[in-house]
XYZ file of C-alpha atoms in Angstrom:
555
model
C 15.601 198.130 1.621
C 16.836 197.878 5.189
C 20.392 198.651 6.210
C 21.028 196.044 8.888
C 23.488 196.822 11.663
C 24.417 193.957 13.950
C 23.915 194.599 17.657
C 22.765 191.209 18.914
C 26.004 189.544 19.880
C 26.121 187.050 17.049
C 23.023 185.154 18.157
C 20.919 183.503 15.462
C 17.567 181.830 14.803
C 16.427 179.127 12.393
C 13.262 179.364 10.303
C 11.651 176.361 8.601
C 9.096 176.953 5.844
C 7.284 173.891 4.476
C 5.681 174.740 1.126
C 3.638 172.802 -1.396
C 6.496 171.230 -3.342
C 9.562 171.999 -1.276
C 10.783 173.022 2.146
C 13.086 175.966 2.787
C 15.212 176.875 5.764
C 17.099 179.994 6.788
C 19.654 180.869 9.419
C 19.505 184.547 10.382
C 21.235 186.772 12.846
C 18.974 188.588 15.275
C 19.766 191.711 13.265
C 17.923 190.052 10.371
C 21.020 189.299 8.300
C 20.666 186.146 6.210
C 23.570 183.839 7.051
C 22.506 180.624 5.375
C 19.706 179.224 3.250
C 18.789 175.784 1.916
C 15.989 174.189 -0.116
C 14.726 170.586 -0.196
C 12.338 169.305 -2.883
C 9.903 166.635 -1.707
C 10.747 163.318 -3.427
C 7.094 162.217 -3.459
C 5.845 165.662 -4.489
C 2.077 166.108 -4.507
C 0.309 162.762 -4.929
C -2.869 163.347 -6.944
C -2.938 160.249 -9.178
C -1.722 157.343 -7.051
C 0.078 156.351 -3.859
C 3.644 154.970 -3.910
C 2.250 151.407 -4.024
C 0.063 152.235 -7.034
C -3.240 152.707 -5.195
C -5.395 154.962 -7.386
C -6.578 158.264 -5.961
C -9.820 160.147 -6.618
C -10.334 163.435 -8.422
C -9.679 166.210 -5.918
C -7.190 164.242 -3.821
C -3.920 166.021 -3.036
C -1.761 164.012 -0.644
C 1.806 164.086 0.600
C 4.156 161.642 2.278
C 5.297 162.759 5.751
C 8.657 161.075 5.243
C 9.432 163.956 2.893
C 9.059 166.391 5.786
C 11.334 164.332 8.020
C 13.952 164.058 5.297
C 13.697 167.808 4.751
C 14.427 168.511 8.418
C 17.413 166.197 8.510
C 18.824 167.691 5.319
C 18.128 171.390 5.777
C 19.253 172.058 9.334
C 22.712 170.438 9.012
C 23.138 172.357 5.746
C 22.337 175.638 7.505
C 24.754 174.988 10.323
C 27.647 175.077 7.885
C 27.065 178.846 7.920
C 26.908 179.418 11.667
C 27.699 178.215 15.162
C 24.953 175.883 16.459
C 25.642 177.116 19.990
C 24.518 180.632 19.006
C 21.057 179.491 17.859
C 18.448 180.789 20.321
C 15.327 179.233 18.778
C 13.638 177.476 15.873
C 10.443 178.637 14.151
C 8.178 176.593 11.887
C 5.528 177.427 9.325
C 3.562 175.134 7.042
C 0.959 175.282 4.309
C -2.467 175.403 5.913
C -4.521 173.349 6.420
C -2.235 170.393 5.732
C -3.082 167.642 8.213
C -2.775 163.915 8.907
C -3.770 161.180 11.383
C -1.165 159.951 13.860
C -0.845 157.409 16.638
C -0.480 158.189 20.331
C 3.268 158.651 19.911
C 2.776 161.038 17.001
C 3.880 158.536 14.363
C 2.101 158.944 10.977
C -0.340 156.094 10.411
C 0.509 155.915 6.709
C 3.884 154.537 7.759
C 2.304 151.493 9.379
C 1.773 148.277 7.424
C -1.962 148.335 8.173
C -2.623 151.697 6.525
C 0.171 152.071 3.957
C -2.315 151.643 1.086
C -5.062 153.804 2.626
C -5.082 157.278 0.993
C -6.764 158.876 4.006
C -3.732 157.948 6.141
C -1.404 160.296 4.282
C -1.020 164.028 4.784
C -3.926 165.862 3.164
C -2.400 168.903 1.523
C -4.081 172.298 1.844
C -5.459 171.924 -1.671
C -6.977 168.482 -1.045
C -10.522 169.176 -2.247
C -12.197 165.779 -1.946
C -13.842 166.866 1.310
C -16.107 169.405 -0.409
C -19.260 167.256 0.161
C -18.415 167.062 3.867
C -17.852 170.832 3.990
C -21.211 171.424 2.303
C -22.981 169.229 4.856
C -21.232 170.883 7.790
C -22.297 174.281 6.453
C -25.903 173.168 5.966
C -26.191 171.739 9.486
C -24.522 174.811 11.000
C -27.011 177.057 9.209
C -29.943 174.968 10.417
C -28.689 175.092 14.009
C -27.698 178.764 13.905
C -24.105 178.043 14.882
C -22.322 181.261 15.825
C -18.966 180.218 14.379
C -20.332 180.623 10.846
C -20.118 184.409 11.158
C -16.346 184.233 11.477
C -15.497 181.650 8.827
C -17.143 183.426 5.914
C -20.597 181.894 6.585
C -19.375 178.634 5.099
C -17.214 175.760 6.326
C -14.312 175.642 3.886
C -13.301 172.309 2.366
C -9.599 173.057 2.832
C -10.002 173.400 6.622
C -9.552 170.794 9.351
C -13.012 169.460 10.227
C -14.197 168.551 6.693
C -10.965 166.629 6.164
C -11.433 164.743 9.435
C -15.079 164.044 8.566
C -14.014 162.668 5.201
C -11.756 160.167 6.987
C -14.515 159.357 9.502
C -16.828 158.405 6.633
C -14.459 156.944 4.053
C -11.999 155.117 6.318
C -13.678 154.336 9.673
C -10.987 151.852 10.773
C -8.313 154.455 10.201
C -10.370 157.052 12.056
C -10.697 154.770 15.069
C -6.980 153.982 15.016
C -6.012 157.655 14.930
C -5.195 159.045 18.349
C -5.001 162.528 16.865
C -5.514 164.528 13.707
C -2.792 167.117 13.576
C -1.829 170.010 11.340
C 1.709 169.662 10.065
C 2.504 173.099 11.507
C 1.836 171.445 14.887
C 3.347 168.081 14.040
C 6.836 169.379 13.181
C 7.253 170.984 16.656
C 5.861 167.767 18.198
C 8.437 165.734 16.264
C 11.240 168.052 17.350
C 10.297 168.442 21.020
C 8.161 165.437 21.938
C 5.568 167.889 23.299
C 1.981 167.291 22.195
C 0.833 170.888 22.064
C -0.982 172.871 19.415
C -0.642 176.374 18.086
C -3.445 178.720 19.050
C -2.999 180.494 15.716
C -3.351 177.258 13.754
C -6.444 176.203 15.721
C -8.128 179.548 15.147
C -7.275 179.859 11.471
C -8.103 176.351 10.281
C -10.064 174.463 12.946
C -12.842 176.918 13.892
C -11.382 177.413 17.374
C -12.506 180.487 19.290
C -11.073 181.719 22.620
C -14.585 181.925 24.093
C -16.457 178.996 22.564
C -13.375 176.897 21.714
C -14.002 174.268 18.986
C -17.464 173.625 17.484
C -19.638 171.827 20.011
C -20.029 168.088 20.495
C -23.766 168.391 19.792
C -23.146 170.145 16.495
C -20.631 167.542 15.333
C -23.015 164.736 16.322
C -25.728 166.449 14.281
C -23.422 166.423 11.270
C -22.766 162.687 11.649
C -23.571 160.436 14.628
C -20.308 159.555 16.338
C -18.373 162.454 14.850
C -18.340 164.272 18.184
C -15.382 162.031 19.015
C -13.287 164.246 16.733
C -12.918 166.723 19.596
C -10.919 164.196 21.596
C -8.616 163.746 18.611
C -7.813 167.479 18.685
C -6.864 167.570 22.370
C -3.729 169.264 23.601
C -2.821 172.592 25.228
C -2.835 175.620 22.933
C 0.253 177.833 22.758
C 0.261 181.485 21.650
C 2.313 182.771 18.704
C 5.904 183.555 19.538
C 5.877 181.218 22.537
C 7.831 178.004 22.900
C 6.201 174.594 22.427
C 9.150 172.988 24.207
C 12.862 172.283 23.974
C 14.595 170.252 21.276
C 14.782 166.576 22.243
C 18.309 165.227 22.893
C 17.750 162.584 20.204
C 16.708 165.166 17.613
C 19.479 167.520 18.693
C 22.108 164.845 18.074
C 20.626 164.025 14.662
C 20.443 167.658 13.565
C 23.660 168.992 15.054
C 22.024 171.415 17.495
C 22.268 171.659 21.291
C 19.460 169.915 23.162
C 16.806 172.100 24.723
C 16.740 174.891 22.121
C 13.187 176.350 22.178
C 10.912 175.504 19.251
C 8.170 178.049 18.591
C 4.483 177.284 18.165
C 3.875 176.655 14.478
C 2.070 179.005 12.123
C 0.517 178.917 8.706
C 2.962 180.083 6.073
C 0.943 183.237 5.420
C 0.630 184.180 9.077
C 4.386 183.805 9.504
C 5.021 186.115 6.558
C 3.295 189.102 8.173
C 6.165 189.748 10.577
C 8.600 188.392 8.022
C 8.007 191.270 5.613
C 8.135 193.812 8.433
C 4.418 194.446 8.913
C 3.030 195.181 12.343
C 0.195 197.575 11.572
C -3.361 197.604 10.174
C -4.278 199.044 6.785
C -1.835 197.013 4.705
C -2.844 193.823 2.891
C -0.114 191.207 2.833
C -0.279 188.900 -0.170
C 1.937 185.813 -0.145
C 2.179 184.747 -3.777
C 3.458 181.234 -4.270
C 1.625 178.260 -5.745
C -1.530 179.938 -4.440
C -2.086 183.371 -2.942
C -2.864 184.049 0.719
C -3.994 187.495 1.815
C -3.691 188.732 5.381
C -4.695 191.924 7.159
C -5.047 192.795 10.850
C -7.683 194.898 12.580
C -8.445 195.849 16.170
C -12.072 194.694 15.964
C -13.740 191.422 15.111
C -16.065 191.932 12.153
C -18.071 189.201 10.467
C -17.253 189.330 6.746
C -18.931 186.922 4.309
C -16.416 184.911 2.333
C -13.452 185.426 4.683
C -12.606 181.923 5.815
C -10.304 182.855 8.682
C -10.979 185.532 11.305
C -9.133 184.762 14.519
C -7.727 186.628 17.494
C -3.990 186.998 18.071
C -3.222 184.741 15.113
C -0.249 186.884 14.029
C 0.057 189.959 16.246
C -1.174 190.064 19.883
C -4.103 192.415 20.356
C -5.302 192.182 16.755
C -7.654 189.956 14.833
C -6.116 188.334 11.794
C -8.263 188.227 8.661
C -7.393 185.642 6.041
C -8.499 185.465 2.431
C -6.865 184.285 -0.752
C -6.909 182.777 -4.205
C -6.518 179.039 -4.659
C -4.047 179.372 -7.504
C -1.310 181.804 -8.449
C 2.056 180.322 -9.415
C 0.362 177.017 -10.186
C -1.798 178.738 -12.790
C 1.271 180.039 -14.606
C 2.893 176.622 -14.311
C -0.160 175.024 -15.930
C -0.149 177.699 -18.643
C 3.524 177.147 -19.470
C 3.047 173.382 -19.693
C -0.195 173.380 -21.684
C -0.320 176.563 -23.762
C 3.161 177.778 -24.679
C 4.157 176.623 -28.192
C 7.636 175.341 -28.969
C 8.540 178.360 -31.090
C 8.124 180.642 -28.072
C 10.134 178.295 -25.874
C 12.908 178.269 -28.488
C 12.826 182.056 -28.930
C 13.106 182.537 -25.166
C 16.106 180.205 -25.029
C 17.851 182.126 -27.808
C 17.487 185.316 -25.760
C 18.565 183.582 -22.569
C 15.211 184.287 -20.928
C 12.471 182.331 -19.247
C 9.233 181.892 -21.156
C 7.578 184.376 -18.804
C 10.262 187.033 -19.277
C 9.898 186.624 -23.037
C 6.106 186.937 -22.908
C 6.316 189.876 -20.514
C 8.353 191.809 -23.080
C 5.637 191.155 -25.637
C 2.655 192.222 -23.546
C 4.084 194.922 -21.258
C 2.918 197.796 -23.472
C -0.426 196.252 -24.419
C -3.673 198.006 -23.603
C -5.895 196.252 -21.019
C -8.525 194.933 -23.465
C -6.096 194.007 -26.256
C -6.517 190.250 -25.855
C -10.288 190.268 -26.295
C -10.417 187.665 -23.518
C -11.714 187.484 -19.963
C -10.980 184.716 -17.464
C -12.152 183.490 -14.070
C -9.160 182.517 -11.931
C -10.740 179.388 -10.475
C -8.470 176.631 -11.799
C -8.239 175.248 -8.232
C -11.641 176.492 -7.102
C -12.543 179.792 -5.463
C -11.125 180.465 -2.013
C -12.501 183.977 -1.447
C -15.240 185.104 -1.459
C -17.196 182.025 -2.578
C -15.333 179.381 -0.529
C -16.070 176.690 -3.094
C -13.471 174.191 -4.285
C -15.886 172.684 -6.827
C -15.701 175.725 -9.095
C -13.288 175.724 -12.027
C -11.528 178.064 -14.432
C -13.122 179.879 -17.345
C -11.768 181.626 -20.442
C -14.192 183.675 -22.547
C -13.712 185.324 -25.938
C -11.396 182.980 -27.833
C -11.343 183.073 -31.630
C -9.200 181.567 -34.375
C -6.919 184.569 -33.914
C -6.328 184.061 -30.169
C -2.638 183.754 -29.325
C -0.571 182.450 -26.449
C 0.124 186.062 -25.442
C -3.610 186.807 -25.343
C -4.248 183.946 -22.943
C -1.299 184.946 -20.766
C -2.576 188.514 -20.484
C -6.098 187.335 -19.633
C -4.838 184.994 -16.904
C -2.780 187.798 -15.361
C -5.781 190.091 -15.319
C -8.055 187.415 -13.857
C -5.758 187.099 -10.854
C -5.765 190.868 -10.374
C -9.562 191.018 -10.693
C -9.896 188.222 -8.135
C -7.642 190.173 -5.775
C -9.732 193.317 -6.265
C -12.856 191.336 -5.350
C -11.155 190.398 -2.082
C -9.957 193.931 -1.316
C -13.410 195.375 -1.969
C -14.955 192.808 0.364
C -12.632 193.945 3.146
C -13.304 197.611 2.457
C -17.074 197.173 2.193
C -17.148 195.714 5.718
C -15.011 198.377 7.343
C -11.511 196.920 7.111
C -9.261 199.608 5.613
C -6.799 198.543 2.917
C -4.687 201.361 1.458
C -1.825 199.405 -0.066
C -0.643 195.863 -0.671
C 2.704 194.331 0.221
C 3.725 191.221 -1.664
C 6.202 188.441 -0.995
C 6.905 185.146 -2.715
C 8.460 183.893 -5.910
C 5.756 185.257 -8.206
C 6.175 188.806 -6.885
C 9.928 188.707 -7.298
C 9.937 187.244 -10.807
C 7.072 188.990 -12.600
C 7.147 192.814 -12.679
C 4.475 193.014 -15.393
C 2.029 191.125 -13.179
C 2.789 193.453 -10.256
C 1.997 196.465 -12.437
C -1.300 194.882 -13.475
C -2.158 194.424 -9.790
C -1.384 198.083 -9.060
C -3.481 199.243 -12.024
C -6.470 197.033 -11.228
C -6.410 197.639 -7.455
C -5.706 201.372 -7.877
C -3.265 201.322 -4.998
C 0.487 201.014 -4.473
C 1.859 197.483 -4.596
C 5.022 197.069 -2.524
C 7.325 194.163 -3.255
C 9.088 192.998 -0.118
C 12.850 192.687 -0.195
C 12.274 189.326 1.492
C 11.471 186.923 -1.337
C 10.477 184.365 1.294
C 8.684 186.358 3.956
C 7.318 183.156 5.487
C 10.727 181.673 6.203
C 12.008 184.956 7.611
C 8.865 185.161 9.740
C 9.597 181.735 11.166
C 13.099 182.924 12.035
C 11.539 185.847 13.909
C 9.067 183.654 15.798
C 11.913 181.272 16.615
C 13.884 184.195 18.027
C 10.880 185.262 20.109
C 10.427 181.734 21.464
C 14.082 181.769 22.469
C 13.720 185.134 24.273
C 15.818 186.913 21.669
C 13.463 189.911 21.891
C 11.159 191.210 24.635
C 8.244 191.767 22.216
C 7.119 191.343 18.617
C 7.388 194.992 17.681
C 11.110 195.060 18.412
C 11.564 191.721 16.659
C 9.779 192.973 13.537
C 11.837 196.176 13.539
C 15.119 194.284 13.841
C 14.489 191.263 11.611
C 11.486 192.085 9.433
C 11.918 192.848 5.762
C 11.647 196.150 3.956
C 10.475 197.132 0.474
C 12.570 196.636 -2.657
C 10.219 198.223 -5.194
C 6.851 199.974 -5.350
C 4.460 199.780 -8.310
C 2.037 202.687 -8.638
C -1.250 202.705 -10.574
C -1.156 203.930 -14.169
C -4.005 206.490 -14.329
C -4.814 206.160 -18.032
C -5.454 202.415 -17.724
C -7.894 202.604 -14.836
C -11.081 203.247 -16.824
C -10.678 200.241 -19.134
C -9.726 197.994 -16.217
C -12.893 199.143 -14.445
C -14.958 198.063 -17.454
C -13.225 194.695 -17.624
C -13.645 194.220 -13.876
C -17.369 194.887 -14.172
C -17.585 192.067 -16.723
C -15.460 189.850 -14.459
C -17.944 190.402 -11.631
C -20.806 189.436 -13.929
C -19.047 186.161 -14.767
C -18.166 185.691 -11.080
C -21.800 185.963 -10.003
C -23.180 183.945 -12.919
C -20.887 180.934 -12.517
C -20.283 181.006 -8.752
C -23.609 179.409 -7.845
C -24.730 176.119 -6.362
C -26.108 175.054 -9.760
C -23.092 176.240 -11.730
C -22.348 174.523 -15.022
C -18.841 174.021 -13.635
C -20.170 171.820 -10.841
C -22.341 169.808 -13.198
C -19.338 169.130 -15.417
C -17.290 167.971 -12.424
C -20.092 165.644 -11.367
C -20.290 164.128 -14.843
C -16.517 163.745 -14.935
C -16.531 161.926 -11.595
C -19.317 159.624 -12.781
C -17.134 158.492 -15.666
C -14.130 158.027 -13.401
C -11.898 160.446 -15.291
C -9.414 162.961 -13.939
């Protein structure tokens, strides 16, 4: 853990981290000291059943109301400023779940807040885990393969349904009037700086990670988009705007916003980042060879490398997306904390809930005590961690979870152990993919609520991966990262390396592999890979079941 010594004259930076269910904000000194922190839960949450007016949504929809983001800003920043002098703030940084996007008018106003489109689902913010655009992603992939599009090599050889273009194409096809009315489709990591500064600029990192932008070829070509769907080439005009590098300022805080938030006008606002990209600096990383895993509702995995290497299944490979001079490689698992949330709501019996309460523990702490000493194969179960689809290496949101081996003797603890292991096996599949294509990974550093709260899970990761797992002393590396990028935008540091050294997190605990468990985990992992390859196909039973479910209109 770092021993922070203040030498920056009392100057501070603000970091804003917009997550899946809540937004967080931090005020930090330029020595990295946390001065203030606040959290805002989104009143509308994740809309997957219906809109506020009762309009029914489809299976796979995951929408949010942008008013929640505005309310978060106007609640969080004034709360932070109770802990510090607003005149000492040098900059504001922003990160957001990625790709979360929405259509806006010419002035940047969300179209869902107009009377014309208030009942149109496609007008709302499509959350990162909005999976209804999988058919559009499949078609974009097929056409790109037929045309030999070069960008496929650097997005895992498949256009991912969670990325920008499939979500725009879905709107183009399902809501043509809305598409025509939209002056822009914008990632929320870009929209928040636009809202704060009035400057219509986009983050180069965001464009590269989620919109197939390349510094040489730029976005996919007009001809390619027209081949996907006649008229869809117009999407390029709806992505216009200068691109700004990470750590640079989008613009100064508008006087109107400054007055509302209690900050001086003109404070620089940094180019936005994805929450995982922001976390890299936030946990103190600045070097290759270390895999960062941000474990929240899902899990995002980041590593940097000096060369650009095409790796199948890695949906984001982009230059300078986190650290100048390096390519950022992005992978991940579509569920992590959400899987445990589902488990606790659907599987944990009342007697375990009551027993945990008696001991003053959470359900997970109680279960961890019960399974901590178990041998790897004790449950007799094996699971595929695809409850929200497979992000890496299959890039397929239509896949679903699997639990094999249940009997009349299967217990809640058995299922819990199997789910833990499935997440570790999925992570090992990702790490091996990196290593097999020449990207070294010697250890993993973890940040996020799951890492902080579940030591048994961290030990399982270390045992399965056969490498040290470092838990960052920054529980929210993303928010700290946004503070750092805000400081850079405000010229608080001359370069990122100094900023990371001064403000980046350290390590609170290291989990090392347990040698005598490795052999059994290897055997279980071999079986996991067999299930992975058998069910992760275009004709998977999982996909057929989803199709049948959709035909009957069930969720």
